[in-house]
Short mmCIF file of C-alpha atoms in Angstrom, two decimals:
data_model
loop_
_atom_site.label_atom_id
_atom_site.label_comp_id
_atom_site.label_asym_id
_atom_site.label_seq_id
_atom_site.Cartn_x
_atom_site.Cartn_y
_atom_site.Cartn_z
CA MET A 883 59.31 77.65 -144.41
CA ALA A 884 60.81 74.39 -145.55
CA THR A 885 58.26 71.69 -146.34
CA ASN A 886 59.29 68.26 -145.14
CA MET A 887 58.16 65.11 -146.90
CA THR A 888 57.67 63.58 -143.49
CA ALA A 889 56.99 65.75 -140.46
CA LEU A 890 58.86 64.98 -137.26
CA ARG A 891 56.63 62.90 -135.01
CA ILE A 892 56.60 63.84 -131.31
CA GLY A 893 55.07 61.19 -129.06
CA ASN A 894 52.74 62.30 -126.32
CA ARG A 895 55.11 61.56 -123.45
CA ASP A 896 57.90 63.51 -125.14
CA ALA A 897 55.52 66.37 -125.95
CA ARG A 898 54.44 66.66 -122.33
CA ARG A 899 58.04 66.51 -121.15
CA LEU A 900 59.08 69.29 -123.54
CA TRP A 901 56.01 71.37 -122.69
CA LEU A 902 56.71 71.28 -118.96
CA ALA A 903 60.42 71.96 -119.45
CA SER A 904 59.67 74.91 -121.75
CA HIS A 905 57.39 76.36 -119.09
CA GLY A 906 59.80 75.96 -116.21
CA LEU A 907 57.87 73.16 -114.53
CA ALA A 908 60.23 70.23 -115.03
CA ALA A 909 62.82 70.98 -112.38
CA THR A 910 62.24 70.80 -108.65
CA PRO A 911 61.29 74.40 -107.68
CA THR A 912 64.20 75.02 -105.33
CA GLY A 913 67.68 76.53 -105.47
CA PRO A 914 68.91 80.09 -106.02
CA LEU A 915 66.11 82.54 -106.78
CA ASP A 916 66.25 84.45 -110.08
CA VAL A 917 62.86 86.13 -110.52
CA LEU A 918 63.87 88.20 -113.54
CA GLY A 919 65.39 85.15 -115.20
CA THR A 920 62.11 83.29 -114.70
CA ILE A 921 60.10 86.10 -116.28
CA ARG A 922 62.51 86.22 -119.20
CA ARG A 923 62.16 82.49 -119.79
CA LEU A 924 58.37 82.64 -119.62
CA GLY A 925 58.19 85.82 -121.71
CA PHE A 926 55.59 87.42 -119.48
CA VAL A 927 53.66 86.76 -116.29
CA GLN A 928 49.95 87.52 -116.17
CA LEU A 929 48.72 89.87 -113.46
CA ASP A 930 45.45 89.27 -111.67
CA SER A 931 43.75 91.07 -108.80
CA ILE A 932 42.03 88.02 -107.27
CA GLN A 933 43.76 86.84 -104.11
CA ILE A 934 42.43 83.46 -102.98
CA VAL A 935 45.76 82.19 -101.66
CA ALA A 936 48.16 84.47 -103.55
CA ARG A 937 47.55 86.59 -106.62
CA ALA A 938 48.18 84.78 -109.89
CA HIS A 939 51.47 86.52 -110.73
CA HIS A 940 52.98 85.66 -107.36
CA HIS A 941 51.73 82.07 -107.53
CA ILE A 942 53.12 81.58 -111.05
CA LEU A 943 56.58 82.76 -109.97
CA TRP A 944 56.43 80.70 -106.77
CA SER A 945 55.63 77.59 -108.82
CA ARG A 946 59.02 77.93 -110.53
CA ASN A 947 60.94 78.56 -107.31
CA GLN A 948 59.35 78.21 -103.92
CA ASN A 949 61.87 80.59 -102.34
CA TYR A 950 59.92 83.38 -104.08
CA ARG A 951 58.07 85.91 -101.94
CA GLU A 952 55.66 88.61 -103.06
CA ARG A 953 57.88 91.66 -102.50
CA LYS A 954 60.38 90.35 -105.09
CA LEU A 955 58.22 91.27 -108.10
CA ASP A 956 57.36 94.67 -106.63
CA GLN A 957 61.08 95.43 -106.40
CA LEU A 958 61.71 94.48 -110.03
CA LEU A 959 58.93 96.84 -111.17
CA ALA A 960 59.21 99.81 -108.83
CA LYS A 961 62.91 99.96 -107.94
CA ASP A 962 64.97 98.03 -110.47
CA ARG A 963 62.86 98.99 -113.52
CA ALA A 964 63.70 95.53 -114.83
CA VAL A 965 60.12 94.76 -115.94
CA PHE A 966 57.26 96.81 -117.33
CA GLU A 967 53.52 96.33 -117.39
CA HIS A 968 51.35 96.14 -120.47
CA PHE A 969 48.66 94.07 -122.14
CA THR A 970 49.41 90.71 -123.77
CA HIS A 971 46.28 88.56 -123.74
CA ASP A 972 45.71 90.28 -120.37
CA ALA A 973 47.56 92.66 -118.07
CA SER A 974 51.07 91.26 -117.65
CA VAL A 975 54.64 92.08 -116.67
CA LEU A 976 57.32 91.72 -119.33
CA PRO A 977 61.14 92.06 -119.21
CA VAL A 978 62.02 95.70 -119.87
CA GLU A 979 64.49 94.76 -122.62
CA PHE A 980 61.44 93.57 -124.58
CA TYR A 981 60.11 97.15 -124.69
CA PRO A 982 61.49 97.96 -128.19
CA VAL A 983 59.55 94.97 -129.56
CA TRP A 984 56.38 96.35 -127.99
CA THR A 985 56.22 99.81 -129.56
CA ARG A 986 54.01 98.74 -132.46
CA GLN A 987 51.64 97.29 -129.86
CA PHE A 988 51.12 100.80 -128.50
CA ARG A 989 50.25 101.96 -132.02
CA ARG A 990 47.91 98.99 -132.54
CA HIS A 991 46.03 99.89 -129.38
CA ARG A 992 45.75 103.52 -130.45
CA GLU A 993 44.45 102.59 -133.90
CA ARG A 994 42.02 100.02 -132.53
CA PHE A 995 40.57 102.34 -129.91
CA GLN A 996 40.13 105.14 -132.41
CA SER A 997 38.65 102.98 -135.18
CA LYS A 998 36.14 101.33 -132.86
CA GLY A 999 35.19 104.54 -131.09
CA TRP A 1000 36.38 103.20 -127.75
CA TYR A 1001 37.60 105.50 -124.99
CA LYS A 1002 35.75 108.54 -126.36
CA ALA A 1003 36.44 110.46 -123.16
CA ALA A 1004 40.15 109.92 -123.74
CA MET A 1005 40.01 111.70 -127.09
CA ASP A 1006 39.79 115.05 -125.29
CA PRO A 1007 43.37 116.38 -125.60
CA ASP A 1008 42.81 119.00 -122.90
CA LEU A 1009 41.79 116.33 -120.37
CA ARG A 1010 44.82 114.19 -121.18
CA ALA A 1011 47.11 117.20 -120.97
CA ARG A 1012 45.74 118.15 -117.54
CA LEU A 1013 46.19 114.64 -116.20
CA LYS A 1014 49.74 114.36 -117.51
CA ALA A 1015 50.62 117.80 -116.14
CA ARG A 1016 49.61 116.76 -112.63
CA ILE A 1017 51.59 113.54 -112.87
CA ALA A 1018 54.61 115.45 -114.20
CA ALA A 1019 54.41 117.87 -111.28
CA GLU A 1020 53.44 115.51 -108.45
CA GLY A 1021 54.93 112.18 -109.43
CA PRO A 1022 53.14 108.80 -109.76
CA LEU A 1023 49.39 109.00 -109.08
CA CYS A 1024 46.53 106.48 -109.03
CA THR A 1025 43.04 107.09 -110.36
CA SER A 1026 41.67 108.07 -106.94
CA ALA A 1027 43.94 111.13 -106.95
CA PHE A 1028 41.76 112.65 -109.68
CA THR A 1029 38.14 113.67 -110.08
CA SER A 1030 36.31 114.37 -113.31
CA GLY A 1031 34.03 117.06 -111.90
CA GLU A 1032 31.01 115.20 -113.23
CA THR A 1033 27.53 115.58 -111.82
CA GLY A 1034 24.41 113.53 -112.42
CA PRO A 1035 23.88 109.82 -113.00
CA ARG A 1036 26.20 107.63 -115.00
CA ALA A 1037 25.32 104.43 -116.88
CA MET A 1038 26.15 101.15 -115.18
CA TRP A 1039 29.79 100.15 -115.71
CA GLU A 1040 30.54 103.56 -117.24
CA ARG A 1041 33.83 104.87 -115.90
CA PRO A 1042 34.61 108.51 -115.14
CA PRO A 1043 36.41 110.32 -117.99
CA HIS A 1044 39.66 110.68 -116.03
CA LYS A 1045 39.86 106.91 -115.48
CA VAL A 1046 39.19 106.27 -119.15
CA ALA A 1047 41.82 108.80 -120.20
CA LEU A 1048 44.46 107.40 -117.84
CA ASP A 1049 43.79 103.85 -119.06
CA TYR A 1050 43.95 104.97 -122.69
CA MET A 1051 47.29 106.73 -122.18
CA TRP A 1052 48.64 103.60 -120.47
CA HIS A 1053 47.53 101.37 -123.36
CA VAL A 1054 49.11 103.61 -126.01
CA GLY A 1055 52.38 104.07 -124.12
CA GLU A 1056 52.05 107.70 -123.02
CA LEU A 1057 51.99 106.60 -119.37
CA ALA A 1058 53.50 103.58 -117.65
CA THR A 1059 53.01 101.76 -114.36
CA ALA A 1060 55.46 103.19 -111.84
CA HIS A 1061 54.52 100.79 -109.07
CA ARG A 1062 51.54 99.13 -107.41
CA ARG A 1063 50.34 99.50 -103.85
CA ASN A 1064 47.93 96.80 -102.66
CA PHE A 1065 47.53 96.08 -106.37
CA THR A 1066 46.43 99.68 -107.11
CA LYS A 1067 48.25 100.95 -110.20
CA TYR A 1068 50.21 104.22 -110.00
CA TYR A 1069 50.74 105.99 -113.32
CA ASP A 1070 53.83 107.97 -114.25
CA LEU A 1071 55.26 109.49 -117.41
CA THR A 1072 56.76 106.76 -119.55
CA GLU A 1073 60.09 108.55 -119.80
CA ARG A 1074 60.43 108.38 -116.01
CA VAL A 1075 59.74 104.63 -115.88
CA ILE A 1076 61.29 103.00 -118.95
CA PRO A 1077 65.09 103.37 -119.18
CA LYS A 1078 66.19 105.59 -122.06
CA VAL A 1079 68.25 102.87 -123.74
CA TYR A 1080 65.06 100.88 -124.42
CA ARG A 1081 62.95 103.89 -125.36
CA ASP A 1082 65.53 104.98 -127.90
CA GLU A 1083 65.90 101.62 -129.65
CA ARG A 1084 63.95 101.69 -132.90
CA LEU A 1085 62.81 98.52 -134.67
CA GLY A 1086 60.74 98.34 -137.83
CA ASP A 1087 57.43 96.48 -137.88
CA GLU A 1088 58.81 93.43 -139.69
CA GLU A 1089 61.66 93.04 -137.21
CA GLN A 1090 59.27 93.38 -134.28
CA ILE A 1091 56.98 90.73 -135.80
CA ASP A 1092 59.96 88.43 -136.41
CA ARG A 1093 61.07 88.74 -132.80
CA LEU A 1094 57.55 88.27 -131.46
CA CYS A 1095 57.01 85.10 -133.49
CA HIS A 1096 60.45 83.60 -132.85
CA SER A 1097 60.25 84.28 -129.12
CA ALA A 1098 56.74 82.86 -128.91
CA LEU A 1099 57.69 79.61 -130.65
CA ASP A 1100 60.85 79.32 -128.56
CA ARG A 1101 58.83 79.52 -125.34
CA LEU A 1102 56.09 77.20 -126.56
CA GLY A 1103 58.46 74.51 -127.83
CA PHE A 1104 55.98 73.75 -130.61
CA GLY A 1105 52.76 75.33 -131.77
CA SER A 1106 50.43 76.18 -134.62
CA GLN A 1107 50.32 79.57 -136.28
CA GLY A 1108 47.36 80.35 -134.03
CA ASP A 1109 49.35 79.37 -130.94
CA ILE A 1110 52.18 81.67 -132.02
CA ARG A 1111 49.80 84.59 -132.59
CA ARG A 1112 47.92 84.08 -129.32
CA PHE A 1113 51.07 83.88 -127.21
CA TRP A 1114 51.64 87.65 -127.14
CA GLU A 1115 48.34 88.76 -128.74
CA ALA A 1116 50.47 91.37 -130.49
CA THR A 1117 50.25 90.22 -134.12
CA GLU A 1118 47.57 89.56 -136.71
CA VAL A 1119 46.79 86.26 -138.41
CA ARG A 1120 48.20 87.52 -141.72
CA GLU A 1121 51.39 88.76 -140.08
CA VAL A 1122 52.13 85.36 -138.55
CA ALA A 1123 51.39 83.61 -141.85
CA ASP A 1124 53.79 85.96 -143.64
CA TRP A 1125 56.45 85.31 -140.98
CA VAL A 1126 56.11 81.55 -141.45
CA ALA A 1127 56.43 81.98 -145.23
CA ARG A 1128 59.67 83.97 -144.93
CA THR A 1129 61.26 81.78 -142.24
CA PRO A 1130 62.87 78.86 -144.07
CA ASP A 1131 64.19 76.80 -141.18
CA LEU A 1132 60.99 76.09 -139.24
CA VAL A 1133 60.36 72.40 -138.70
CA GLU A 1134 57.00 70.78 -139.29
CA VAL A 1135 56.03 68.39 -136.52
CA GLU A 1136 53.17 66.07 -135.66
CA VAL A 1137 52.31 66.12 -131.97
CA GLU A 1138 50.57 63.12 -130.46
CA GLY A 1139 47.79 63.94 -128.01
CA ALA A 1140 46.76 62.10 -124.86
CA ASP A 1141 44.05 60.33 -126.87
CA ARG A 1142 46.58 59.34 -129.60
CA SER A 1143 45.20 61.93 -132.03
CA VAL A 1144 47.80 63.88 -134.00
CA THR A 1145 48.02 67.66 -134.42
CA ARG A 1146 50.32 69.34 -136.92
CA ALA A 1147 52.45 72.18 -135.60
CA LEU A 1148 55.66 74.12 -136.11
CA ALA A 1149 58.90 74.01 -134.13
CA SER A 1150 62.28 75.71 -134.11
CA PRO A 1151 65.24 74.17 -135.99
CA ASP A 1152 66.70 72.81 -132.73
CA ILE A 1153 63.57 70.83 -131.85
CA GLU A 1154 65.32 67.45 -131.89
CA ALA A 1155 68.06 68.70 -129.56
CA ARG A 1156 65.44 70.23 -127.25
CA LEU A 1157 63.56 66.94 -127.13
CA ALA A 1158 66.73 65.05 -126.32
CA GLU A 1159 67.73 67.50 -123.58
CA ALA A 1160 64.31 67.98 -121.95
CA PRO A 1161 64.54 66.40 -118.50
CA ALA A 1162 61.98 64.11 -116.94
CA PRO A 1163 59.80 66.32 -114.73
CA THR A 1164 60.12 66.22 -110.98
CA THR A 1165 57.80 63.77 -109.23
CA ARG A 1166 56.89 66.42 -106.66
CA LEU A 1167 53.15 67.10 -106.53
CA ARG A 1168 52.57 70.75 -107.46
CA ILE A 1169 49.68 73.17 -107.04
CA LEU A 1170 49.39 75.36 -110.14
CA ASN A 1171 47.49 78.58 -110.64
CA PRO A 1172 44.51 78.70 -113.03
CA PHE A 1173 46.30 81.49 -114.95
CA ASP A 1174 49.63 79.65 -115.20
CA PRO A 1175 50.96 79.87 -118.77
CA ALA A 1176 51.31 76.08 -118.91
CA VAL A 1177 47.55 75.62 -118.46
CA ARG A 1178 46.16 78.87 -119.90
CA ASP A 1179 45.05 77.28 -123.19
CA ARG A 1180 42.43 74.84 -121.88
CA ASN A 1181 41.93 73.09 -125.23
CA ARG A 1182 45.64 72.38 -125.61
CA LEU A 1183 45.80 71.28 -121.98
CA GLN A 1184 43.14 68.67 -122.66
CA ARG A 1185 44.75 67.63 -125.94
CA LEU A 1186 48.24 67.16 -124.45
CA PHE A 1187 47.41 65.92 -120.96
CA GLY A 1188 43.82 64.66 -121.19
CA PHE A 1189 42.96 67.13 -118.40
CA ASP A 1190 39.57 68.81 -118.78
CA TYR A 1191 39.94 72.03 -116.83
CA ARG A 1192 37.85 75.18 -116.90
CA ASN A 1193 38.06 78.29 -114.76
CA GLU A 1194 34.62 78.83 -113.23
CA ILE A 1195 35.16 82.28 -111.72
CA PHE A 1196 32.54 83.81 -114.01
CA VAL A 1197 30.17 80.83 -113.90
CA PRO A 1198 27.11 81.32 -111.66
CA ALA A 1199 27.57 79.36 -108.43
CA ALA A 1200 24.64 77.02 -109.11
CA GLN A 1201 26.12 76.05 -112.49
CA ARG A 1202 29.68 75.33 -111.37
CA ILE A 1203 30.96 71.78 -111.65
CA TRP A 1204 33.93 72.32 -109.38
CA GLY A 1205 34.18 75.68 -107.65
CA TYR A 1206 34.95 79.39 -107.85
CA TYR A 1207 38.76 79.11 -107.83
CA VAL A 1208 40.12 75.59 -108.23
CA PHE A 1209 43.82 74.78 -108.55
CA PRO A 1210 45.14 72.04 -110.91
CA LEU A 1211 47.40 69.42 -109.30
CA LEU A 1212 50.43 68.35 -111.36
CA GLU A 1213 52.53 65.30 -110.45
CA GLY A 1214 55.34 64.39 -112.79
CA ASP A 1215 53.88 64.77 -116.27
CA ARG A 1216 50.26 64.04 -115.23
CA PHE A 1217 47.50 66.20 -113.84
CA VAL A 1218 46.24 64.00 -111.03
CA GLY A 1219 43.53 66.14 -109.48
CA ARG A 1220 42.29 69.55 -108.48
CA ILE A 1221 41.85 71.31 -105.17
CA GLU A 1222 39.86 74.22 -103.76
CA ALA A 1223 41.68 76.12 -101.03
CA LYS A 1224 41.61 79.62 -99.60
CA ALA A 1225 43.97 81.57 -97.35
CA ASP A 1226 42.78 83.53 -94.35
CA ARG A 1227 45.81 85.74 -93.92
CA LYS A 1228 44.52 87.41 -90.78
CA ARG A 1229 44.14 84.06 -89.04
CA GLY A 1230 47.26 82.63 -90.66
CA THR A 1231 45.32 79.63 -91.99
CA LEU A 1232 45.08 77.94 -95.37
CA CYS A 1233 41.75 76.09 -95.57
CA VAL A 1234 41.17 73.18 -97.96
CA SER A 1235 37.49 72.92 -98.84
CA GLN A 1236 37.44 70.36 -101.69
CA LEU A 1237 39.78 67.80 -103.22
CA TRP A 1238 39.10 65.76 -106.34
CA ALA A 1239 41.21 63.03 -107.92
CA GLU A 1240 41.18 62.61 -111.68
CA PRO A 1241 39.54 59.47 -113.13
CA ARG A 1242 41.86 56.46 -113.03
CA VAL A 1243 44.11 58.17 -110.48
CA ARG A 1244 44.45 56.15 -107.29
CA TRP A 1245 44.84 58.52 -104.34
CA THR A 1246 47.36 56.63 -102.26
CA PRO A 1247 48.68 57.62 -98.81
CA ALA A 1248 51.97 58.53 -100.51
CA ARG A 1249 50.20 60.90 -102.91
CA GLN A 1250 48.26 62.44 -100.01
CA ALA A 1251 51.52 62.99 -98.14
CA LYS A 1252 52.96 64.76 -101.19
CA LEU A 1253 49.92 67.02 -101.33
CA GLU A 1254 50.09 67.86 -97.65
CA ALA A 1255 53.77 68.79 -97.98
CA GLU A 1256 52.97 71.04 -100.93
CA LEU A 1257 50.09 72.68 -99.06
CA GLU A 1258 52.44 73.55 -96.21
CA ARG A 1259 54.81 75.19 -98.70
CA PHE A 1260 51.90 76.96 -100.41
CA ALA A 1261 50.68 78.26 -97.06
CA ARG A 1262 54.04 79.91 -96.43
CA LEU A 1263 53.68 81.93 -99.64
CA ALA A 1264 50.49 83.41 -98.15
CA GLU A 1265 52.24 83.90 -94.79
CA CYS A 1266 50.00 81.26 -93.22
CA THR A 1267 51.30 78.87 -90.58
CA GLN A 1268 48.50 76.29 -90.51
CA VAL A 1269 46.59 74.14 -93.01
CA ASP A 1270 43.01 73.24 -92.06
CA TRP A 1271 41.02 70.55 -93.84
CA ALA A 1272 37.28 71.16 -94.18
CA CYS A 1273 36.93 68.04 -96.32
CA ALA A 1274 38.17 64.47 -96.25
CA PRO A 1275 41.13 63.39 -98.39
CA CYS A 1276 40.30 61.45 -101.53
CA PRO A 1277 39.70 57.74 -100.87
CA ALA A 1278 42.67 55.51 -101.60
#
């Protein structure tokens, strides 16, 4: 990496503008729908089972284009085979052309599970062979299609051996997700899910690491070595450091935070052009998901935007500051508040239970009108036709 005498300084407003543009949140979320293109630009979309209004993966895609509907992702996975599922920092969907860059990740999982003694039940080759034989003969199956033949008590949280073995084979690439039904995963043989052209492409470890690091930095816009490593969670600290050392054209930058503090980071060679081309974000008020990639790193979110946000799903109810599932509210390049809402799909109603404005944000009638318009759009994603308020709007 080239060492500059003076690092490029990125002011806070420019940093926020580039961050939102890099994450597909600058443009108004309308126009022709290209779900696969969105996933490619983001790199991956995190999957989550919790459905408060819509599951996280659907909400994330809807935030980039509000013409999105839930069946679109299912089609890409189950019919088009344009995406595949695996583990980044969590369960995610990735573009299928990224599969050759992911093969060392399968090996890393295998080595980690074996070295740590995890998934002991999955180490039984006869059990794995029996499970795969049934899938080969019958087609995609979910865990409930199998039984382990166990008797007697089992320790709390201990899973049956067949579930452990199926999960292990999925992590190490022997099985793949064929489709999901009501979010239940159906396993199939990898060779029947991943197109042969991607299974046959062979890349060495160094090339895979290079692609992982380059693609992470490209999608981040700027980031530290830790940011680059954490993006995919598919490399080690040493591997990223070695990549930086052998990549001569990286640009050192200083990124100004919301509190005027400065953080050193790395950027791609075209950083100045990207800063110049990054558009001002839309002034539409937007409801983001807690698992949205733009807000996933809570420390960086606070550093860049001055927005102190924590997901309190796993916080005991009595200790929560906000609520179980609270959505950040983005307007332009500022986070102006947060909202707690839940969809009752049977009744066709989206209910708003709490609304908070950020400090020093004046909640004007115009801002309230923007929120109400966005809630109506959000309700349509959940196939709801009505928005009910169980709380008062924020005072102006």
